[in-house]
Amino acid sequence: MQMTRSEPHKSRVLVVYTGGTIGSVQDASGGLVPLDFDEIHRHVPELEQPNREVEIISFEPPLDSSNVGTKEWLDLAKAIKHHYQDFDGFVILHGTDTLAYTASALSFMLEGLHKPVIITGSQLPIGLPRTDGRENLLAAVDIATTVRFNEPIVQEVAVYFGSSLFRGNRTHKASAESMQAIISPNLPSLAEAGVDIIYNEGLMYRDATAAFDVNEAMDNRIAWLPLFPGQPLEVIERMTNWPDLRGLVLSTFGSGNAPSNPALKSILSEAHNRGVTIVNVTQCDHGAVHPERYATAHLLRDCGVVPGGDMTTEAALTKLMVCLGRGYDGEEARSFMLRNIRGELTRFSALT
Ligand code: ASP
């Protein structure tokens, strides 16, 4: 592992405030409601530094991240595209609840990204004495302005949270309580912030595409189906019988296993034969789908289900939306889902 210390550099950062706890205050009923971004700026005057310019734009109105979906992902992607030439880096302030979905979606939507897009949020509002929002915001801005040999160190969608920088499409919200709420179960952190921010440069993703652009088309005619023991097959059948269904993410047991039930096999085969792209991810917190390992995984393989390797559910769902948005189906969709597009997937020798 090659470790490098960051070198400060004069630069321009665009901060996009989408909403979430980081910029919330308590209303009369004790609930958290988003406030306007000027307030955040007031609480973090250190954003202003002689060696950088920080410009702030905000969603109007700011959104709790439970209300963020494909439209907001597209708004964010377009905002980055619109300002791409004018800024050295981008910071997105986002609620933590669906932050991992937004990070995953943006990673697949932004093509030829050669600048940092750092997403962060916080567990406590920025105005509270014990807030984690100040540190998260200031470190995210530092990372978004860090260059080495005249190039941004980070050239991908990444998430900064609780002292760690993670690849965006590897993240998952693991705690509603901890200040380390966001984790990256299958990939080590890209950087760790202590006294210095120490980057793990060997892990950084570099997009070979020269020109920056946005994959705008997302097809959300997909479903997510976690399996559980004792599950009625009728629910699965009804879901797969939705005539518009184009994609399905199955969350299976362990390394990609499902009940050896011929009725399940015929439901999934029928959907596959109708052109539904089915992707298999593990419902474990860590690890990957290995379709060759157990006989209980062979049923899925025989139905044409695509093994999702060690992709998170968030990555599999959003990658599938981009895949189908490109108009892919059949073998083309299978090969897109199997391919490592943005560092979301670890290569396993026996993954077919
Ligand atoms: N409900 C909030 C949101 O995701 C929680 C947070 O910001 O942490 O928008």
mmCIF file of C-alpha atoms and ligand atoms in Angstrom:
data_model
loop_
_atom_site.group_PDB
_atom_site.id
_atom_site.type_symbol
_atom_site.label_atom_id
_atom_site.label_comp_id
_atom_site.label_asym_id
_atom_site.label_seq_id
_atom_site.Cartn_x
_atom_site.Cartn_y
_atom_site.Cartn_z
ATOM 1 C CA MET A 1 0.000 0.000 0.000
ATOM 2 C CA GLN A 2 1.445 3.353 -1.044
ATOM 3 C CA MET A 3 0.726 6.171 1.425
ATOM 4 C CA THR A 4 1.014 9.832 0.482
ATOM 5 C CA ARG A 5 0.412 13.026 2.430
ATOM 6 C CA SER A 6 -1.781 15.655 0.781
ATOM 7 C CA GLU A 7 -0.379 18.915 -0.601
ATOM 8 C CA PRO A 8 -2.675 21.951 -0.237
ATOM 9 C CA HIS A 9 -3.488 23.818 -3.437
ATOM 10 C CA LYS A 10 -5.489 26.955 -4.320
ATOM 11 C CA SER A 11 -8.728 25.866 -5.855
ATOM 12 C CA ARG A 12 -12.477 26.334 -6.352
ATOM 13 C CA VAL A 13 -15.034 23.996 -4.772
ATOM 14 C CA LEU A 14 -18.743 23.828 -5.419
ATOM 15 C CA VAL A 15 -20.775 22.632 -2.423
ATOM 16 C CA VAL A 16 -24.251 21.365 -3.254
ATOM 17 C CA TYR A 17 -26.554 21.148 -0.242
ATOM 18 C CA THR A 18 -29.367 18.673 -0.869
ATOM 19 C CA GLY A 19 -30.714 18.531 2.715
ATOM 20 C CA GLY A 20 -30.511 16.021 5.566
ATOM 21 C CA THR A 21 -29.543 16.232 9.219
ATOM 22 C CA ILE A 22 -26.342 18.177 8.581
ATOM 23 C CA GLY A 23 -28.380 21.307 7.903
ATOM 24 C CA SER A 24 -31.381 20.675 10.149
ATOM 25 C CA VAL A 25 -32.828 22.377 13.216
ATOM 26 C CA GLN A 26 -35.458 21.177 15.648
ATOM 27 C CA ASP A 27 -38.964 22.503 14.999
ATOM 28 C CA ALA A 28 -41.575 23.182 17.703
ATOM 29 C CA SER A 29 -42.650 19.523 17.770
ATOM 30 C CA GLY A 30 -39.062 18.366 18.332
ATOM 31 C CA GLY A 31 -38.724 16.958 14.787
ATOM 32 C CA LEU A 32 -35.763 17.841 12.570
ATOM 33 C CA VAL A 33 -36.501 20.077 9.582
ATOM 34 C CA PRO A 34 -33.933 21.282 7.050
ATOM 35 C CA LEU A 35 -32.679 24.874 7.330
ATOM 36 C CA ASP A 36 -31.227 27.120 4.761
ATOM 37 C CA PHE A 37 -27.612 26.709 3.830
ATOM 38 C CA ASP A 38 -26.556 30.187 4.982
ATOM 39 C CA GLU A 39 -26.983 28.849 8.497
ATOM 40 C CA ILE A 40 -24.484 26.054 7.824
ATOM 41 C CA HIS A 41 -22.043 28.607 6.498
ATOM 42 C CA ARG A 42 -22.482 30.642 9.681
ATOM 43 C CA HIS A 43 -21.664 27.571 11.778
ATOM 44 C CA VAL A 44 -18.547 26.696 9.772
ATOM 45 C CA PRO A 45 -16.736 29.966 9.051
ATOM 46 C CA GLU A 46 -13.520 27.933 8.471
ATOM 47 C CA LEU A 47 -14.906 27.002 5.062
ATOM 48 C CA GLU A 48 -13.419 30.314 3.939
ATOM 49 C CA GLN A 49 -9.641 29.946 3.524
ATOM 50 C CA PRO A 50 -7.201 32.138 1.602
ATOM 51 C CA ASN A 51 -6.146 29.190 -0.576
ATOM 52 C CA ARG A 52 -9.633 28.266 -1.788
ATOM 53 C CA GLU A 53 -12.980 29.621 -2.924
ATOM 54 C CA VAL A 54 -16.109 27.816 -1.830
ATOM 55 C CA GLU A 55 -19.357 28.429 -3.656
ATOM 56 C CA ILE A 56 -22.597 27.022 -2.308
ATOM 57 C CA ILE A 57 -25.802 26.094 -4.053
ATOM 58 C CA SER A 58 -28.793 24.388 -2.517
ATOM 59 C CA PHE A 59 -31.752 22.210 -3.413
ATOM 60 C CA GLU A 60 -34.894 24.280 -3.058
ATOM 61 C CA PRO A 61 -36.436 23.121 -0.785
ATOM 62 C CA PRO A 62 -33.734 20.991 0.892
ATOM 63 C CA LEU A 63 -34.816 17.349 1.072
ATOM 64 C CA ASP A 64 -34.673 14.660 3.673
ATOM 65 C CA SER A 65 -32.804 11.961 1.765
ATOM 66 C CA SER A 66 -35.816 9.618 1.967
ATOM 67 C CA ASN A 67 -37.270 11.927 -0.694
ATOM 68 C CA VAL A 68 -34.265 11.686 -3.022
ATOM 69 C CA GLY A 69 -34.749 9.533 -6.119
ATOM 70 C CA THR A 70 -33.873 9.327 -9.804
ATOM 71 C CA LYS A 71 -34.991 12.917 -10.489
ATOM 72 C CA GLU A 72 -32.671 14.311 -7.791
ATOM 73 C CA TRP A 73 -29.760 12.108 -8.955
ATOM 74 C CA LEU A 74 -30.199 13.586 -12.400
ATOM 75 C CA ASP A 75 -30.400 17.144 -10.979
ATOM 76 C CA LEU A 76 -27.106 16.528 -9.159
ATOM 77 C CA ALA A 77 -25.419 15.002 -12.211
ATOM 78 C CA LYS A 78 -26.562 17.915 -14.378
ATOM 79 C CA ALA A 79 -25.387 20.467 -11.794
ATOM 80 C CA ILE A 80 -21.927 18.874 -11.851
ATOM 81 C CA LYS A 81 -21.942 18.840 -15.648
ATOM 82 C CA HIS A 82 -23.038 22.491 -15.797
ATOM 83 C CA HIS A 83 -20.252 23.608 -13.431
ATOM 84 C CA TYR A 84 -17.642 21.000 -14.391
ATOM 85 C CA GLN A 85 -15.155 23.377 -16.042
ATOM 86 C CA ASP A 86 -15.493 26.105 -13.408
ATOM 87 C CA PHE A 87 -14.587 24.084 -10.312
ATOM 88 C CA ASP A 88 -11.740 21.830 -9.227
ATOM 89 C CA GLY A 89 -13.912 19.706 -6.990
ATOM 90 C CA PHE A 90 -17.471 19.115 -5.814
ATOM 91 C CA VAL A 91 -18.922 18.377 -2.377
ATOM 92 C CA ILE A 92 -22.473 17.123 -1.965
ATOM 93 C CA LEU A 93 -24.150 17.435 1.439
ATOM 94 C CA HIS A 94 -26.742 14.716 1.738
ATOM 95 C CA GLY A 95 -28.883 12.978 4.346
ATOM 96 C CA THR A 96 -27.256 9.769 5.477
ATOM 97 C CA ASP A 97 -30.314 7.528 5.029
ATOM 98 C CA THR A 98 -30.007 7.120 1.259
ATOM 99 C CA LEU A 99 -26.542 8.595 0.793
ATOM 100 C CA ALA A 100 -25.088 5.253 -0.364
ATOM 101 C CA TYR A 101 -27.734 4.988 -3.119
ATOM 102 C CA THR A 102 -26.968 8.516 -4.380
ATOM 103 C CA ALA A 103 -23.220 7.852 -4.277
ATOM 104 C CA SER A 104 -23.684 4.618 -6.224
ATOM 105 C CA ALA A 105 -26.066 6.155 -8.764
ATOM 106 C CA LEU A 106 -23.805 9.160 -9.426
ATOM 107 C CA SER A 107 -20.765 6.927 -9.863
ATOM 108 C CA PHE A 108 -22.505 5.141 -12.746
ATOM 109 C CA MET A 109 -24.093 8.283 -14.201
ATOM 110 C CA LEU A 110 -20.894 10.351 -14.364
ATOM 111 C CA GLU A 111 -18.747 9.206 -17.265
ATOM 112 C CA GLY A 112 -15.121 10.319 -17.728
ATOM 113 C CA LEU A 113 -15.009 11.955 -14.286
ATOM 114 C CA HIS A 114 -11.549 13.389 -13.593
ATOM 115 C CA LYS A 115 -12.423 15.576 -10.617
ATOM 116 C CA PRO A 116 -13.432 14.719 -7.035
ATOM 117 C CA VAL A 117 -17.115 14.430 -6.159
ATOM 118 C CA ILE A 118 -17.208 13.970 -2.367
ATOM 119 C CA ILE A 119 -20.513 13.202 -0.676
ATOM 120 C CA THR A 120 -20.940 13.710 3.041
ATOM 121 C CA GLY A 121 -23.558 14.328 5.722
ATOM 122 C CA SER A 122 -23.784 13.954 9.468
ATOM 123 C CA GLN A 123 -25.566 12.188 12.279
ATOM 124 C CA LEU A 124 -26.051 15.377 14.330
ATOM 125 C CA PRO A 125 -27.101 18.800 12.991
ATOM 126 C CA ILE A 126 -24.228 21.183 12.351
ATOM 127 C CA GLY A 127 -25.486 23.655 14.958
ATOM 128 C CA LEU A 128 -25.191 21.218 17.875
ATOM 129 C CA PRO A 129 -22.051 21.233 20.061
ATOM 130 C CA ARG A 130 -21.284 17.526 19.475
ATOM 131 C CA THR A 131 -21.964 17.639 15.756
ATOM 132 C CA ASP A 132 -19.976 15.455 13.377
ATOM 133 C CA GLY A 133 -21.115 17.718 10.521
ATOM 134 C CA ARG A 134 -18.362 20.325 10.866
ATOM 135 C CA GLU A 135 -15.535 17.824 10.602
ATOM 136 C CA ASN A 136 -17.214 15.909 7.812
ATOM 137 C CA LEU A 137 -17.835 19.071 5.774
ATOM 138 C CA LEU A 138 -14.376 20.574 6.319
ATOM 139 C CA ALA A 139 -12.559 17.326 5.536
ATOM 140 C CA ALA A 140 -14.723 16.738 2.438
ATOM 141 C CA VAL A 141 -13.810 20.231 1.157
ATOM 142 C CA ASP A 142 -10.116 19.576 1.905
ATOM 143 C CA ILE A 143 -10.239 16.304 -0.021
ATOM 144 C CA ALA A 144 -12.061 17.955 -2.918
ATOM 145 C CA THR A 145 -9.211 20.465 -3.210
ATOM 146 C CA THR A 146 -6.239 18.147 -2.787
ATOM 147 C CA VAL A 147 -3.958 17.676 -5.768
ATOM 148 C CA ARG A 148 -0.794 15.746 -6.365
ATOM 149 C CA PHE A 149 1.480 16.342 -9.363
ATOM 150 C CA ASN A 150 -1.133 18.898 -10.545
ATOM 151 C CA GLU A 151 -3.900 16.300 -10.638
ATOM 152 C CA PRO A 152 -6.742 15.759 -8.172
ATOM 153 C CA ILE A 153 -5.872 12.793 -5.942
ATOM 154 C CA VAL A 154 -9.510 11.657 -6.011
ATOM 155 C CA GLN A 155 -11.117 11.469 -9.451
ATOM 156 C CA GLU A 156 -14.268 9.572 -8.610
ATOM 157 C CA VAL A 157 -17.472 9.733 -6.590
ATOM 158 C CA ALA A 158 -16.419 9.125 -2.991
ATOM 159 C CA VAL A 159 -18.040 9.374 0.427
ATOM 160 C CA TYR A 160 -16.351 11.006 3.416
ATOM 161 C CA PHE A 161 -17.819 10.013 6.765
ATOM 162 C CA GLY A 162 -16.511 9.520 10.298
ATOM 163 C CA SER A 163 -12.810 10.027 9.378
ATOM 164 C CA SER A 164 -12.848 7.688 6.364
ATOM 165 C CA LEU A 165 -13.059 8.261 2.643
ATOM 166 C CA PHE A 166 -14.763 5.438 0.753
ATOM 167 C CA ARG A 167 -15.493 4.669 -2.885
ATOM 168 C CA GLY A 168 -19.086 5.876 -3.307
ATOM 169 C CA ASN A 169 -20.458 2.756 -4.973
ATOM 170 C CA ARG A 170 -19.003 0.558 -2.184
ATOM 171 C CA THR A 171 -20.821 2.309 0.642
ATOM 172 C CA HIS A 172 -23.709 1.243 2.847
ATOM 173 C CA LYS A 173 -25.420 2.903 5.815
ATOM 174 C CA ALA A 174 -24.801 0.479 8.660
ATOM 175 C CA SER A 175 -25.875 2.439 11.732
ATOM 176 C CA ALA A 176 -28.586 4.890 12.709
ATOM 177 C CA GLU A 177 -26.581 5.743 15.819
ATOM 178 C CA SER A 178 -22.822 5.626 15.286
ATOM 179 C CA MET A 179 -20.723 8.550 14.016
ATOM 180 C CA GLN A 180 -19.158 5.908 11.721
ATOM 181 C CA ALA A 181 -22.581 5.260 10.177
ATOM 182 C CA ILE A 182 -21.346 4.683 6.643
ATOM 183 C CA ILE A 183 -19.195 1.661 5.893
ATOM 184 C CA SER A 184 -17.533 0.088 2.870
ATOM 185 C CA PRO A 185 -17.947 -3.632 3.557
ATOM 186 C CA ASN A 186 -15.922 -5.007 0.664
ATOM 187 C CA LEU A 187 -13.240 -2.418 -0.073
ATOM 188 C CA PRO A 188 -10.774 -0.709 2.310
ATOM 189 C CA SER A 189 -11.005 3.056 2.682
ATOM 190 C CA LEU A 190 -9.478 5.336 0.035
ATOM 191 C CA ALA A 191 -8.177 7.631 2.763
ATOM 192 C CA GLU A 192 -8.150 8.029 6.532
ATOM 193 C CA ALA A 193 -8.228 11.378 8.286
ATOM 194 C CA GLY A 194 -6.185 11.758 11.442
ATOM 195 C CA VAL A 195 -3.745 14.591 12.041
ATOM 196 C CA ASP A 196 -3.152 14.349 8.279
ATOM 197 C CA ILE A 197 -5.364 12.883 5.610
ATOM 198 C CA ILE A 198 -3.509 9.776 4.446
ATOM 199 C CA TYR A 199 -4.491 8.572 0.977
ATOM 200 C CA ASN A 200 -4.334 5.001 -0.218
ATOM 201 C CA GLU A 201 -3.368 5.948 -3.756
ATOM 202 C CA GLY A 202 -3.155 2.392 -5.024
ATOM 203 C CA LEU A 203 -6.920 2.062 -4.600
ATOM 204 C CA MET A 204 -7.987 5.203 -6.457
ATOM 205 C CA TYR A 205 -10.225 4.672 -9.468
ATOM 206 C CA ARG A 206 -9.278 6.301 -12.754
ATOM 207 C CA ASP A 207 -11.791 6.534 -15.598
ATOM 208 C CA ALA A 208 -10.175 5.894 -18.978
ATOM 209 C CA THR A 209 -12.885 7.889 -20.809
ATOM 210 C CA ALA A 210 -11.409 11.227 -21.851
ATOM 211 C CA ALA A 211 -14.443 13.491 -22.016
ATOM 212 C CA PHE A 212 -16.802 14.104 -19.115
ATOM 213 C CA ASP A 213 -20.474 13.386 -19.718
ATOM 214 C CA VAL A 214 -23.613 12.265 -17.915
ATOM 215 C CA ASN A 215 -25.488 9.006 -18.519
ATOM 216 C CA GLU A 216 -28.908 10.572 -18.143
ATOM 217 C CA ALA A 217 -31.149 7.599 -18.823
ATOM 218 C CA MET A 218 -32.098 5.569 -15.757
ATOM 219 C CA ASP A 219 -34.757 2.887 -16.117
ATOM 220 C CA ASN A 220 -36.323 2.257 -12.722
ATOM 221 C CA ARG A 221 -38.682 -0.513 -13.796
ATOM 222 C CA ILE A 222 -36.855 -2.837 -11.444
ATOM 223 C CA ALA A 223 -37.538 -4.617 -8.171
ATOM 224 C CA TRP A 224 -35.523 -5.723 -5.160
ATOM 225 C CA LEU A 225 -36.356 -9.067 -3.624
ATOM 226 C CA PRO A 226 -34.653 -10.279 -0.441
ATOM 227 C CA LEU A 227 -35.213 -14.007 0.104
ATOM 228 C CA PHE A 228 -36.105 -15.406 3.522
ATOM 229 C CA PRO A 229 -36.870 -18.889 4.844
ATOM 230 C CA GLY A 230 -40.592 -19.656 4.661
ATOM 231 C CA GLN A 231 -41.252 -16.989 2.028
ATOM 232 C CA PRO A 232 -44.492 -17.486 0.052
ATOM 233 C CA LEU A 233 -43.610 -18.015 -3.618
ATOM 234 C CA GLU A 234 -46.796 -16.241 -4.608
ATOM 235 C CA VAL A 235 -45.256 -12.883 -3.653
ATOM 236 C CA ILE A 236 -42.241 -13.586 -5.874
ATOM 237 C CA GLU A 237 -44.538 -14.700 -8.676
ATOM 238 C CA ARG A 238 -46.670 -11.556 -8.415
ATOM 239 C CA MET A 239 -43.604 -9.367 -8.428
ATOM 240 C CA THR A 240 -42.043 -11.011 -11.460
ATOM 241 C CA ASN A 241 -45.410 -10.976 -13.268
ATOM 242 C CA TRP A 242 -45.470 -7.169 -13.321
ATOM 243 C CA PRO A 243 -45.614 -6.713 -17.113
ATOM 244 C CA ASP A 244 -43.252 -3.692 -17.088
ATOM 245 C CA LEU A 245 -40.560 -5.399 -15.011
ATOM 246 C CA ARG A 246 -37.159 -5.175 -16.720
ATOM 247 C CA GLY A 247 -34.749 -5.929 -13.896
ATOM 248 C CA LEU A 248 -34.670 -7.686 -10.541
ATOM 249 C CA VAL A 249 -32.050 -7.684 -7.790
ATOM 250 C CA LEU A 250 -32.290 -10.817 -5.675
ATOM 251 C CA SER A 251 -30.703 -10.687 -2.202
ATOM 252 C CA THR A 252 -29.806 -14.275 -1.489
ATOM 253 C CA PHE A 253 -28.341 -16.275 1.388
ATOM 254 C CA GLY A 254 -24.605 -16.455 2.094
ATOM 255 C CA SER A 255 -22.488 -16.738 -1.029
ATOM 256 C CA GLY A 256 -25.519 -16.523 -3.332
ATOM 257 C CA ASN A 257 -27.769 -19.411 -2.348
ATOM 258 C CA ALA A 258 -31.526 -19.901 -2.711
ATOM 259 C CA PRO A 259 -33.993 -22.712 -1.873
ATOM 260 C CA SER A 260 -33.741 -25.647 -4.310
ATOM 261 C CA ASN A 261 -37.384 -25.336 -5.194
ATOM 262 C CA PRO A 262 -38.489 -26.234 -8.752
ATOM 263 C CA ALA A 263 -41.395 -23.754 -8.464
ATOM 264 C CA LEU A 264 -38.937 -20.927 -7.725
ATOM 265 C CA LYS A 265 -36.825 -22.101 -10.634
ATOM 266 C CA SER A 266 -39.739 -21.941 -13.041
ATOM 267 C CA ILE A 267 -40.803 -18.436 -11.830
ATOM 268 C CA LEU A 268 -37.291 -17.048 -12.289
ATOM 269 C CA SER A 269 -36.695 -18.859 -15.600
ATOM 270 C CA GLU A 270 -39.960 -17.531 -16.948
ATOM 271 C CA ALA A 271 -38.993 -13.953 -15.974
ATOM 272 C CA HIS A 272 -35.520 -14.412 -17.472
ATOM 273 C CA ASN A 273 -37.011 -15.764 -20.711
ATOM 274 C CA ARG A 274 -39.280 -12.705 -20.853
ATOM 275 C CA GLY A 275 -36.175 -10.519 -20.872
ATOM 276 C CA VAL A 276 -35.959 -9.556 -17.168
ATOM 277 C CA THR A 277 -32.310 -9.121 -16.114
ATOM 278 C CA ILE A 278 -31.931 -10.782 -12.704
ATOM 279 C CA VAL A 279 -28.876 -9.995 -10.558
ATOM 280 C CA ASN A 280 -27.850 -11.966 -7.489
ATOM 281 C CA VAL A 281 -26.253 -10.188 -4.506
ATOM 282 C CA THR A 282 -25.641 -11.540 -1.032
ATOM 283 C CA GLN A 283 -27.770 -10.399 1.887
ATOM 284 C CA CYS A 284 -24.672 -10.826 4.125
ATOM 285 C CA ASP A 285 -23.025 -7.662 5.396
ATOM 286 C CA HIS A 286 -19.721 -8.658 3.839
ATOM 287 C CA GLY A 287 -18.511 -10.959 1.068
ATOM 288 C CA ALA A 288 -19.573 -11.984 -2.407
ATOM 289 C CA VAL A 289 -21.800 -14.225 -4.477
ATOM 290 C CA HIS A 290 -19.941 -17.345 -5.660
ATOM 291 C CA PRO A 291 -22.384 -19.201 -7.931
ATOM 292 C CA GLU A 292 -20.153 -22.261 -8.235
ATOM 293 C CA ARG A 293 -19.731 -22.883 -4.506
ATOM 294 C CA TYR A 294 -22.971 -24.624 -3.391
ATOM 295 C CA ALA A 295 -25.559 -26.718 -5.204
ATOM 296 C CA THR A 296 -28.192 -24.300 -3.833
ATOM 297 C CA ALA A 297 -26.709 -21.580 -6.045
ATOM 298 C CA HIS A 298 -26.817 -23.709 -9.199
ATOM 299 C CA LEU A 299 -30.577 -23.239 -9.506
ATOM 300 C CA LEU A 300 -30.086 -19.499 -9.923
ATOM 301 C CA ARG A 301 -27.252 -19.984 -12.384
ATOM 302 C CA ASP A 302 -29.468 -22.332 -14.415
ATOM 303 C CA CYS A 303 -32.204 -19.658 -14.560
ATOM 304 C CA GLY A 304 -29.813 -17.178 -16.201
ATOM 305 C CA VAL A 305 -29.358 -15.111 -13.024
ATOM 306 C CA VAL A 306 -26.299 -12.828 -13.197
ATOM 307 C CA PRO A 307 -23.920 -13.213 -10.218
ATOM 308 C CA GLY A 308 -23.361 -9.773 -8.710
ATOM 309 C CA GLY A 309 -19.998 -10.611 -7.075
ATOM 310 C CA ASP A 310 -19.353 -8.371 -4.087
ATOM 311 C CA MET A 311 -21.502 -5.463 -5.250
ATOM 312 C CA THR A 312 -23.558 -3.827 -2.525
ATOM 313 C CA THR A 313 -27.312 -3.875 -3.031
ATOM 314 C CA GLU A 314 -27.169 -0.100 -3.542
ATOM 315 C CA ALA A 315 -24.615 -0.518 -6.339
ATOM 316 C CA ALA A 316 -26.499 -3.404 -7.970
ATOM 317 C CA LEU A 317 -29.816 -1.511 -8.025
ATOM 318 C CA THR A 318 -28.419 1.723 -9.420
ATOM 319 C CA LYS A 319 -26.104 -0.015 -11.910
ATOM 320 C CA LEU A 320 -29.100 -1.999 -13.151
ATOM 321 C CA MET A 321 -31.051 1.245 -13.672
ATOM 322 C CA VAL A 322 -28.191 2.671 -15.745
ATOM 323 C CA CYS A 323 -27.787 -0.629 -17.625
ATOM 324 C CA LEU A 324 -31.474 -0.770 -18.566
ATOM 325 C CA GLY A 325 -31.501 2.982 -19.236
ATOM 326 C CA ARG A 326 -28.921 2.331 -21.947
ATOM 327 C CA GLY A 327 -31.434 0.004 -23.539
ATOM 328 C CA TYR A 328 -29.428 -3.132 -22.790
ATOM 329 C CA ASP A 329 -31.129 -6.478 -22.318
ATOM 330 C CA GLY A 330 -30.231 -10.168 -22.673
ATOM 331 C CA GLU A 331 -26.513 -10.857 -23.147
ATOM 332 C CA GLU A 332 -25.642 -7.165 -23.372
ATOM 333 C CA ALA A 333 -27.238 -6.459 -19.984
ATOM 334 C CA ARG A 334 -25.581 -9.552 -18.498
ATOM 335 C CA SER A 335 -22.144 -8.517 -19.665
ATOM 336 C CA PHE A 336 -22.628 -4.924 -18.412
ATOM 337 C CA MET A 337 -23.678 -6.165 -14.971
ATOM 338 C CA LEU A 338 -20.722 -8.601 -14.829
ATOM 339 C CA ARG A 339 -18.206 -5.939 -15.878
ATOM 340 C CA ASN A 340 -16.434 -3.737 -13.382
ATOM 341 C CA ILE A 341 -17.686 -0.334 -14.568
ATOM 342 C CA ARG A 342 -16.535 2.075 -11.810
ATOM 343 C CA GLY A 343 -14.630 0.008 -9.292
ATOM 344 C CA GLU A 344 -17.850 -1.359 -7.774
ATOM 345 C CA LEU A 345 -16.820 -4.978 -8.221
ATOM 346 C CA THR A 346 -13.857 -7.093 -7.166
ATOM 347 C CA ARG A 347 -12.660 -9.540 -9.770
ATOM 348 C CA PHE A 348 -13.069 -13.154 -8.621
ATOM 349 C CA SER A 349 -11.402 -15.943 -10.570
ATOM 350 C CA ALA A 350 -14.503 -18.149 -10.813
ATOM 351 C CA LEU A 351 -17.163 -15.494 -11.517
ATOM 352 C CA THR A 352 -18.997 -16.310 -14.727
HETATM 353 N N1 ASP B 1 -33.334 11.441 7.670
HETATM 354 C C1 ASP B 1 -32.078 12.096 7.426
HETATM 355 C C2 ASP B 1 -31.796 12.029 5.939
HETATM 356 O O1 ASP B 1 -31.327 11.018 5.459
HETATM 357 C C3 ASP B 1 -30.990 11.462 8.212
HETATM 358 C C4 ASP B 1 -29.619 12.078 8.035
HETATM 359 O O2 ASP B 1 -29.416 13.083 7.410
HETATM 360 O O3 ASP B 1 -28.679 11.528 8.588
HETATM 361 O O4 ASP B 1 -32.063 12.963 5.227
#
